[in-house]
Structures are given as C-alpha cells and as structure tokens.
Coordinates of C-alpha atoms in Angstrom, one line a residue:
M656 CA 94.5 109.9 119.8
S657 CA 90.9 109.4 120.9
E658 CA 90.0 106.8 123.5
V659 CA 88.4 104.4 120.9
Q660 CA 91.7 104.9 118.6
D661 CA 93.6 104.0 121.6
D662 CA 91.5 100.9 122.8
D663 CA 92.4 99.5 119.0
V664 CA 96.0 99.9 119.6
Q665 CA 95.7 98.3 123.2
E666 CA 94.0 95.7 121.8
F667 CA 96.2 94.8 119.4
A668 CA 99.3 95.0 121.7
A669 CA 97.2 92.9 124.3
L670 CA 97.2 90.0 121.7
L671 CA 100.9 90.2 121.1
R672 CA 101.5 89.8 124.6
R673 CA 99.3 87.0 125.2
L674 CA 101.3 85.1 122.4
K675 CA 104.4 86.1 123.7
E676 CA 103.6 84.8 127.2
R677 CA 102.9 81.3 125.5
T678 CA 106.5 80.9 124.7
D679 CA 109.5 80.5 127.0
R680 CA 111.5 83.1 125.2
S681 CA 112.5 86.6 126.1
Y682 CA 112.2 89.7 124.2
G683 CA 115.7 89.6 123.2
R684 CA 115.7 86.2 121.8
L685 CA 112.2 86.5 119.8
A686 CA 113.7 90.0 118.5
R687 CA 116.8 88.1 117.1
R688 CA 114.7 85.6 115.1
L689 CA 112.6 88.3 113.8
N690 CA 115.5 90.5 112.9
M691 CA 114.7 93.5 114.8
N692 CA 115.6 95.7 117.9
T693 CA 114.5 94.3 121.2
S694 CA 113.1 97.9 122.3
T695 CA 110.9 98.0 119.1
L696 CA 109.5 94.6 119.8
H697 CA 108.6 95.6 123.3
R698 CA 107.1 99.0 122.1
Y699 CA 104.8 96.9 120.1
C700 CA 103.9 94.7 122.9
A701 CA 103.2 97.4 125.2
G702 CA 101.0 99.6 122.7
D703 CA 103.7 102.3 122.2
A704 CA 104.0 101.6 118.5
V705 CA 102.3 99.6 115.6
P706 CA 104.3 98.2 112.9
L707 CA 103.5 99.7 109.3
D708 CA 104.2 96.3 107.7
F709 CA 102.3 93.0 108.5
A710 CA 105.1 90.8 107.8
P711 CA 107.0 91.1 111.5
V712 CA 103.9 90.5 113.0
E713 CA 103.1 87.2 110.8
R714 CA 106.5 86.0 111.7
F715 CA 106.0 86.7 115.4
A716 CA 102.8 84.7 115.3
A717 CA 104.4 81.8 113.6
L718 CA 107.4 81.8 116.4
C719 CA 104.8 81.8 119.2
Q720 CA 102.6 79.0 117.2
A721 CA 99.5 81.0 117.2
T722 CA 96.8 79.1 115.6
P723 CA 95.3 79.9 112.1
E724 CA 92.2 81.7 113.9
E725 CA 94.7 83.7 116.3
R726 CA 96.7 84.7 113.1
L727 CA 93.4 86.0 111.6
E728 CA 92.3 88.0 114.5
L729 CA 95.6 89.3 114.9
H730 CA 95.8 90.8 111.4
R731 CA 92.3 92.1 112.1
L732 CA 93.3 94.1 115.1
W733 CA 96.4 95.0 113.1
I734 CA 94.6 97.0 110.7
L735 CA 92.3 98.4 113.4
A736 CA 95.5 99.8 115.1
V737 CA 97.3 100.7 111.9
A738 CA 94.0 103.0 111.0
A739 CA 94.0 104.3 114.3
R740 CA 97.4 105.8 114.1
Q741 CA 96.5 107.1 110.8
R742 CA 93.4 109.0 111.8
A743 CA 95.3 110.4 114.8
R744 CA 97.9 111.8 112.5
T745 CA 95.5 113.2 110.0
A746 CA 93.4 114.6 112.7
S747 CA 96.1 117.2 113.8
P748 CA 95.5 120.6 112.1
P749 CA 98.3 121.3 109.6
A750 CA 100.3 124.3 110.2
A751 CA 99.1 127.6 108.8
A752 CA 100.5 128.8 105.6
P753 CA 101.6 132.0 105.4
A754 CA 99.2 134.6 104.1
A755 CA 99.4 135.4 100.3
P756 CA 98.9 139.2 99.4
T757 CA 95.4 140.1 98.5
V758 CA 94.3 142.0 95.3
G759 CA 91.9 144.4 95.8
N760 CA 89.1 143.0 97.8
A761 CA 89.9 139.4 96.9
P762 CA 90.2 137.1 100.1
S763 CA 93.6 135.6 101.2
D764 CA 94.3 131.9 101.5
S765 CA 94.0 131.8 105.1
N766 CA 90.4 133.1 104.9
L767 CA 89.1 129.8 102.6
S768 CA 88.9 127.5 105.3
S769 CA 88.4 127.2 109.1
A770 CA 90.2 125.3 111.8
D771 CA 87.9 122.2 111.1
G772 CA 88.7 122.1 107.5
S773 CA 85.0 123.6 106.5
P774 CA 85.1 126.6 103.9
S775 CA 84.4 129.8 105.6
A776 CA 81.9 132.6 104.6
M777 CA 83.5 134.5 101.8
P778 CA 82.7 138.3 101.5
D779 CA 80.5 140.0 99.0
E780 CA 83.3 140.9 96.9
A781 CA 84.8 137.5 96.3
A782 CA 84.0 135.4 93.3
P783 CA 80.8 133.4 93.5
T784 CA 82.7 130.1 93.0
E785 CA 83.3 128.1 96.1
P786 CA 87.0 126.7 96.4
P787 CA 87.5 123.2 96.6
R788 CA 87.4 121.4 100.0
R789 CA 91.1 120.2 100.1
P790 CA 91.5 117.6 97.7
W791 CA 94.7 116.3 99.1
Y792 CA 92.8 115.1 102.1
R793 CA 90.6 113.0 100.1
R794 CA 93.3 111.6 98.0
R795 CA 95.2 110.6 101.0
R796 CA 92.3 108.9 102.4
L797 CA 92.0 106.7 99.3
L798 CA 95.4 106.1 99.4
V799 CA 95.4 105.0 103.0
S800 CA 92.2 102.9 102.1
A801 CA 94.0 101.1 99.3
A802 CA 96.9 100.6 101.1
V803 CA 95.2 98.7 103.9
A804 CA 93.1 96.6 101.4
T805 CA 96.2 95.5 99.5
A806 CA 98.0 94.5 102.6
L807 CA 95.0 92.5 103.7
L808 CA 94.8 90.5 100.4
A809 CA 98.7 89.9 100.5
T810 CA 98.7 88.7 104.0
L811 CA 95.6 86.4 103.6
G812 CA 97.6 84.9 100.7
S813 CA 100.6 84.5 102.8
L814 CA 99.0 83.0 105.8
S815 CA 97.8 80.1 103.7
A816 CA 101.6 79.3 102.8
L817 CA 102.8 79.3 106.6
P818 CA 103.8 76.1 108.1
D819 CA 101.3 74.2 110.1
D820 CA 102.2 73.8 113.6
D821 CA 100.6 70.3 113.9
G822 CA 103.2 69.2 111.3
P823 CA 101.1 68.9 107.9
R824 CA 102.7 66.2 105.3
A825 CA 105.0 67.9 103.2
S826 CA 103.7 66.4 100.1
D827 CA 100.2 68.2 100.9
S828 CA 102.0 71.5 101.2
V829 CA 104.2 71.4 98.1
Q830 CA 101.0 70.4 96.0
A831 CA 99.0 73.2 97.5
T832 CA 101.5 75.8 97.4
D833 CA 103.8 75.0 94.5
P834 CA 101.9 73.4 91.5
P835 CA 105.0 73.8 89.4
R836 CA 107.1 71.4 91.5
T837 CA 104.9 68.6 91.3
T838 CA 105.0 68.8 87.3
E839 CA 108.8 68.9 87.7
A840 CA 109.4 66.3 90.3
A841 CA 109.6 63.5 88.2
T842 CA 112.3 64.9 86.0
P843 CA 115.2 64.6 88.7
R844 CA 114.5 61.0 89.0
T845 CA 115.7 60.2 85.8
K846 CA 119.0 60.2 84.8
S847 CA 120.5 64.2 84.4
A848 CA 123.4 65.5 83.0
K849 CA 124.4 67.1 86.2
S850 CA 124.8 64.4 89.1
P851 CA 123.2 65.5 92.3
S852 CA 125.3 66.5 95.3
P853 CA 125.9 63.8 97.8
S854 CA 124.1 63.9 100.9
P855 CA 126.2 63.6 104.3
T856 CA 123.7 61.1 105.5
P857 CA 122.3 57.7 104.0
P858 CA 119.0 58.4 102.0
S859 CA 116.0 57.8 104.2
P860 CA 112.8 56.2 102.6
S861 CA 110.8 59.1 104.0
S862 CA 112.7 61.5 102.2
G863 CA 111.7 62.5 98.8
T864 CA 114.5 65.0 98.0
S865 CA 117.6 63.0 98.2
E866 CA 117.6 62.2 94.7
E867 CA 116.9 65.7 93.2
P868 CA 119.6 67.7 91.7
S869 CA 121.2 70.7 93.7
A870 CA 120.7 74.2 92.3
K871 CA 121.9 77.6 93.9
P872 CA 118.9 79.8 95.0
T873 CA 120.2 82.6 93.0
E874 CA 120.5 80.6 89.7
S875 CA 117.2 79.2 90.2
A876 CA 115.1 82.5 91.4
G877 CA 113.1 83.6 88.7
K878 CA 114.1 81.1 86.1
P879 CA 111.5 78.9 84.3
S880 CA 111.3 75.4 83.9
K881 CA 110.5 73.1 81.5
G882 CA 107.0 72.9 82.8
G883 CA 106.5 76.7 82.9
G884 CA 107.0 77.3 86.5
Q885 CA 109.7 77.8 88.8
E886 CA 112.6 75.6 89.4
P887 CA 112.4 73.2 93.1
P888 CA 114.6 74.7 95.6
S889 CA 118.0 73.4 96.4
T890 CA 118.6 70.2 97.9
G891 CA 120.7 68.7 100.5
V892 CA 120.2 68.4 104.2
P893 CA 119.6 72.2 105.6
L894 CA 120.7 71.5 109.0
T895 CA 123.9 70.2 110.8
W896 CA 124.4 68.3 114.1
S897 CA 126.9 67.3 116.5
A898 CA 126.4 64.6 119.6
D899 CA 128.2 63.9 122.6
S900 CA 127.2 60.8 124.3
H901 CA 129.6 61.1 127.3
V902 CA 127.4 63.9 129.5
W903 CA 127.0 63.1 133.1
Q904 CA 124.3 63.5 135.2
A905 CA 124.4 67.1 137.1
G906 CA 127.8 67.1 135.5
C907 CA 129.2 64.8 137.9
G908 CA 127.6 61.7 138.2
H909 CA 128.0 58.8 135.9
T910 CA 128.8 54.7 135.7
Y911 CA 130.7 52.6 133.2
V912 CA 131.2 49.2 133.0
V913 CA 134.7 48.2 132.5
T914 CA 136.0 44.4 132.0
R915 CA 139.2 45.4 134.2
S916 CA 140.0 44.9 137.6
P917 CA 140.1 48.0 140.1
Q918 CA 143.8 47.7 140.1
Q919 CA 144.0 48.2 136.5
V920 CA 141.4 51.0 136.3
P921 CA 142.8 54.7 136.4
P922 CA 140.9 57.3 138.8
P923 CA 137.9 58.9 137.3
P924 CA 138.6 61.7 135.0
A925 CA 137.3 65.5 134.6
P926 CA 133.9 65.3 133.1
Q927 CA 135.8 67.1 129.9
D928 CA 138.1 64.0 129.3
A929 CA 135.4 61.4 129.7
A930 CA 135.4 60.5 126.2
A931 CA 138.9 59.8 126.1
W932 CA 138.9 58.1 129.3
A933 CA 136.2 55.6 128.2
A934 CA 137.8 54.9 125.1
S935 CA 141.0 53.8 126.8
Q936 CA 139.3 51.4 129.1
S937 CA 136.6 50.3 126.7
A938 CA 134.1 51.2 128.9
V939 CA 130.5 51.0 127.9
H940 CA 127.9 53.4 129.5
G941 CA 126.3 51.7 132.8
R942 CA 122.5 51.8 133.1
Q943 CA 122.4 55.5 131.7
T944 CA 123.5 57.1 128.5
L945 CA 123.0 60.9 128.6
V946 CA 123.4 62.4 124.7
E947 CA 123.4 66.0 124.3
I948 CA 122.6 67.0 120.4
S949 CA 123.3 70.4 119.1
V950 CA 121.1 71.1 116.2
Q951 CA 121.7 74.1 113.9
G952 CA 120.5 75.1 110.4
R953 CA 122.9 75.9 107.4
S954 CA 121.6 79.4 106.5
S955 CA 119.0 81.8 108.1
T956 CA 116.0 79.9 106.7
A957 CA 113.7 78.2 109.1
V958 CA 114.2 74.3 109.7
V959 CA 111.4 72.3 111.3
L960 CA 112.4 69.6 113.8
K961 CA 109.2 67.3 113.3
A962 CA 110.0 64.0 115.1
L963 CA 112.7 62.4 117.2
R964 CA 112.7 58.5 117.1
V965 CA 114.6 56.0 118.6
R966 CA 115.9 52.6 116.9
V967 CA 117.1 49.9 118.9
V968 CA 119.1 47.8 116.5
G969 CA 120.5 45.3 119.2
R970 CA 119.7 43.5 122.2
S971 CA 121.7 41.1 124.4
A972 CA 122.2 40.0 127.5
P973 CA 124.1 42.7 129.9
A974 CA 127.6 43.0 129.5
E975 CA 130.1 41.6 132.1
G976 CA 132.7 43.2 134.3
N977 CA 132.6 45.9 137.2
A978 CA 130.5 48.9 137.3
Y979 CA 132.8 52.0 138.3
A980 CA 130.9 55.1 139.6
M981 CA 132.4 58.4 138.7
N982 CA 131.3 60.0 141.9
N983 CA 130.7 59.9 145.4
G984 CA 127.3 61.4 145.1
C985 CA 126.7 65.0 143.7
G986 CA 123.6 67.2 142.4
G987 CA 122.9 70.3 141.6
A988 CA 119.8 72.8 141.7
L989 CA 119.4 72.8 137.7
T990 CA 118.0 70.1 136.1
P991 CA 117.7 70.6 132.2
R992 CA 114.6 69.4 130.1
Y993 CA 115.3 66.5 128.2
F994 CA 113.9 63.6 126.3
D995 CA 113.5 60.2 128.4
V996 CA 113.8 57.0 126.6
D997 CA 113.3 53.3 128.3
L998 CA 115.4 51.1 126.3
D999 CA 113.9 48.1 128.0
K1000 CA 110.7 48.9 126.0
D1001 CA 109.6 46.7 122.8
R1002 CA 108.9 50.0 121.0
P1003 CA 110.8 52.7 123.1
I1004 CA 109.9 56.3 122.3
A1005 CA 111.6 59.8 123.4
R1006 CA 109.3 61.2 125.7
P1007 CA 109.8 65.1 126.4
V1008 CA 110.3 66.0 130.4
D1009 CA 110.2 68.9 132.0
G1010 CA 113.2 70.5 133.9
N1011 CA 114.0 72.3 137.1
D1012 CA 115.9 75.3 138.2
T1013 CA 115.5 76.0 142.0
G1014 CA 111.7 75.0 142.0
V1015 CA 111.0 76.8 138.8
T1016 CA 109.7 74.5 136.1
I1017 CA 111.5 74.4 133.0
P1018 CA 108.9 73.6 130.2
A1019 CA 109.6 70.4 128.2
M1020 CA 110.9 70.9 124.9
R1021 CA 107.7 69.7 122.0
L1022 CA 108.0 69.1 118.8
P1023 CA 107.7 70.4 115.9
Y1024 CA 110.3 73.0 116.8
R1025 CA 112.2 75.7 114.6
V1026 CA 115.9 76.2 114.2
S1027 CA 118.1 78.2 112.0
A1028 CA 121.6 79.5 111.7
E1029 CA 120.9 82.1 114.2
D1030 CA 119.0 80.1 116.6
P1031 CA 120.5 76.5 117.4
E1032 CA 118.7 74.3 119.7
V1033 CA 120.5 71.6 122.2
L1034 CA 118.5 68.4 123.0
L1035 CA 119.3 66.3 125.5
I1036 CA 118.2 62.5 125.3
D1037 CA 118.4 60.4 128.5
A1038 CA 118.3 56.6 127.7
R1039 CA 118.1 53.8 130.4
T1040 CA 118.2 50.0 130.7
D1041 CA 117.9 47.7 133.6
G1042 CA 117.6 44.4 131.6
C1043 CA 119.9 44.3 128.5
D1044 CA 123.2 45.5 126.5
C1045 CA 121.2 47.7 124.0
S1046 CA 122.8 49.2 120.7
W1047 CA 120.6 52.2 119.4
F1048 CA 120.4 55.3 117.2
L1049 CA 118.0 58.2 116.9
E1050 CA 116.4 59.5 113.6
L1051 CA 115.5 63.4 113.4
D1052 CA 112.8 64.3 111.0
W1053 CA 113.0 67.5 109.4
S1054 CA 111.0 70.0 106.9
S1055 CA 112.1 73.0 104.9
Q1056 CA 110.8 75.0 102.1
G1057 CA 108.5 72.2 101.1
R1058 CA 111.1 69.4 101.4
T1059 CA 111.3 66.8 104.2
G1060 CA 114.0 64.2 105.2
T1061 CA 115.4 62.4 108.2
V1062 CA 119.0 62.4 109.6
R1063 CA 120.6 59.6 111.7
I1064 CA 122.2 60.7 114.9
D1065 CA 124.7 58.1 116.3
D1066 CA 128.0 57.7 118.0
H1067 CA 130.4 58.7 114.9
G1068 CA 128.9 56.1 112.5
R1069 CA 128.3 53.5 115.3
P1070 CA 125.0 53.2 117.4
F1071 CA 125.1 54.3 120.7
R1072 CA 125.7 51.5 123.4
T1073 CA 124.1 51.3 127.1
T1074 CA 124.3 48.2 129.5
S1075 CA 122.7 47.3 132.6
T1076 CA 124.6 47.1 135.9
E1077 CA 122.1 44.7 137.6
G1078 CA 124.3 42.2 139.5
L1079 CA 127.8 43.6 138.6
P1080 CA 130.4 44.6 141.6
K1081 CA 130.2 48.4 141.9
Y1082 CA 133.4 50.4 142.7
E1083 CA 133.6 53.9 143.8
Y1084 CA 136.6 56.0 144.0
D1085 CA 138.2 56.9 147.3
T1086 CA 140.1 60.3 146.7
S1087 CA 141.8 59.9 150.2
A1088 CA 143.0 56.5 149.8
R1089 CA 143.5 56.9 146.2
T1090 CA 141.9 53.7 145.3
W1091 CA 138.7 52.1 144.1
M1092 CA 136.5 50.7 146.8
T1093 CA 133.5 48.6 146.7
Y1094 CA 129.7 49.9 147.7
G1095 CA 126.2 48.8 147.8

C-alpha cells in the first residue's frame, strides 16, 4: 500500500478512536452493541482493517453521540479508506497464466502484456490488430466506482433518519421520516374492531401512542395500509424497569425513622434484608432515600431515555419518632455516579453527578441515553430533605422508532417517602452491648 493510501486509512481510524475515547465504554461493550467481535472493532480503530459496509460505522457513530458534521466527515474518510484498500489490491500484479502453445510464429498470451499491464511490442509476423487492454480491469474499476457511489447515496439517506442526540420532538421526526404514519394516525383513535393491548402503566398526556392498536412487526412489515403506506410500528411500552428504594449509602449507611422505642426495635438488618425489616417496623426513610432503578429494553431495538423528572405529590411536617442509624460509620473508596434530588426545592430536578473510584472520576450519566435488551442501564437516585415529610415519584420519558411515552417509577404503586430527621432523638446500635444507644 502506498504512503498516500495508508494515510487515508489511518485518518479514518484516528477519527474512530477519537469518537470512542469520548465515551466511557470499552471496546468489548461497544462491540456487543454493534454485534461484532471485539478484536474486529479494535482492528478498525487501529487502522489494520476497513469495514466494507458503512452500516457498522454508522451505528458506531450513533453510540458515540457523533454530531451530524462528524458523521459526514466519518463517511467521507470511510470512502477514501475503502478506495485506498481497493487500489492496493488491484495494484498487485496478477499471477502469470501458463503460456499457451503457439502456432507458427504467432505470439503466446504471455507476450501480449508487460508487468505494468501495457501491451508489449508484437513481432512482425503477428496480426496487425492490437489485442485489447484487459477489459476486465476497466470493468472492475467501473463496478467499484458504482458501488462506492451507491453506498454514499444510501448512507446519506440513512443518516437523516438517525435519532438526534439533542432529543428532537418525536412528532417532528415522525412527520419527516414516515409520512404514511401521519395519514394513518387518525384511524386508531376511532373505535376499532380490535382493542389495543393494555399498557402496564397509566397513559401519560405526553404519550401519543397508548391509544394505537398493537401490531406484530412480522405482520405489519410490507403490508400496505388504507392510506397506501406501511402500517405504524407495534405499540406498547418498549422497556421494562424495576426499582429498589432500600439501598444504603456505600452499602452500609442509612437511617430509618420509627415510632417505636429502642427496646421495641430489633437490631439493624443486613442490607439485603432492609426492605423486610423496614416493613415490619413501619419505618420511613430518614433524610435520604437512595433508589436504584434498572432499565432494560424489551428487544434489541434501541430505546432512548430522554428525561428523568421528579414529582412531589405530598409535603407535610416531618414525621415523629426516633431516628435509627443502621451503622456506626462506614465508607468505601467507590462512589457510584447518581442523580441528586433536593426534595426541599419547590420544583426539584434530578441533577446528574459524577462518581469517584479511588480518585478516578466516573463521568455522570447524561440523558438522552440508549438501552436495549442486550444493554441495560442502572440509574441511582439520591433524594434528600431537611424540612418535610415528602411523598414523591419519578417520570422517565422514552422514545423508540418514532414513538414517545412516559413511565411512572414508584414504590410498587405507592410514592416513595422521605422524612427529615431534624430534632428527632438519634440512636445507633452498640454491637458489644447489643442495645440501641443515643448519639449526636
């Protein structure tokens, strides 16, 4: 490969590495989401290989949240890199064919062309007509040029259909990329012969898909609708979630408010038994509630988590009782990234915060973020209050395949509850005396 050709490949690989370094994902995690081998992705980023198809490069750019300008530049460099590899292969001299037997003074096939592909001088006895200059070579160049042009047109069309990382409105993207769905959208809102499948969460006013009838993708693919276009994609919430509100700080620190006396309260439980212990004591989270939310797509189709909102549905005076600490002080070197929520604000928001692992910063999780069945995500919510007994829940906005919706995240159908511990008697458990002792 010439030096110019090698520079085209290395420039393409350098842009891949810059996009990869922008994320906190490893080669293995990116490769799983791209459905390719880890070593293959590493070879692309190292310049040892160039993908023949732009589709994996396009998905790679989307995972790395590349801007539209970066995606176009990546496609331009990919075309140059592919062309450089094609030139390197075609420039290699083909193996010499075995010489054909000559008749009289007629030249053999091996004398018709030289090493550089040009016709050599013919002897005087040869026919006056000049043999053609390898028509297969010209046909191959035409085929390569046509393939590159076709890939460019197809990719430019697919780039316009990619979801915008800045979170465009779903209604705009549907009208721009799927006109038949806008003509058919009014039909499902009237009474239909087939009732829609029930949604696992109450319909949100911001969701425009809860009233549309469900349809299996295999049944709707390629099936024309009354408006002449394709039927809309299947409905229903494309993700699933679970929430655990009995998560302790660093795995050992938490406070519960209980209306019972120290003699009536059992010793602190193990962290994994906290939910059962709190339920048996009618305990309320004191000052802080840590909620760990696991979010996962229902299929391999990507679901974009667009926003996380906090809804406070009740404020009252702090609950009465005693504050019981579950530890005598503990801590660890690892602080996971989380969303910080101040419940004392009139309009609390979930603010992403960096984590820390022995001095190394763990970047905060920024929305929008993509999940699927193969790539789940865990969100940690840290909600605090110093002045109220607050009841609250979360709303998670999502979008997928031109559809949008909102799921409510709460404590098994009830709001989460966090109360202040200001002015309450505080107790910690003395393991040697096996009794609760006052502190602070």
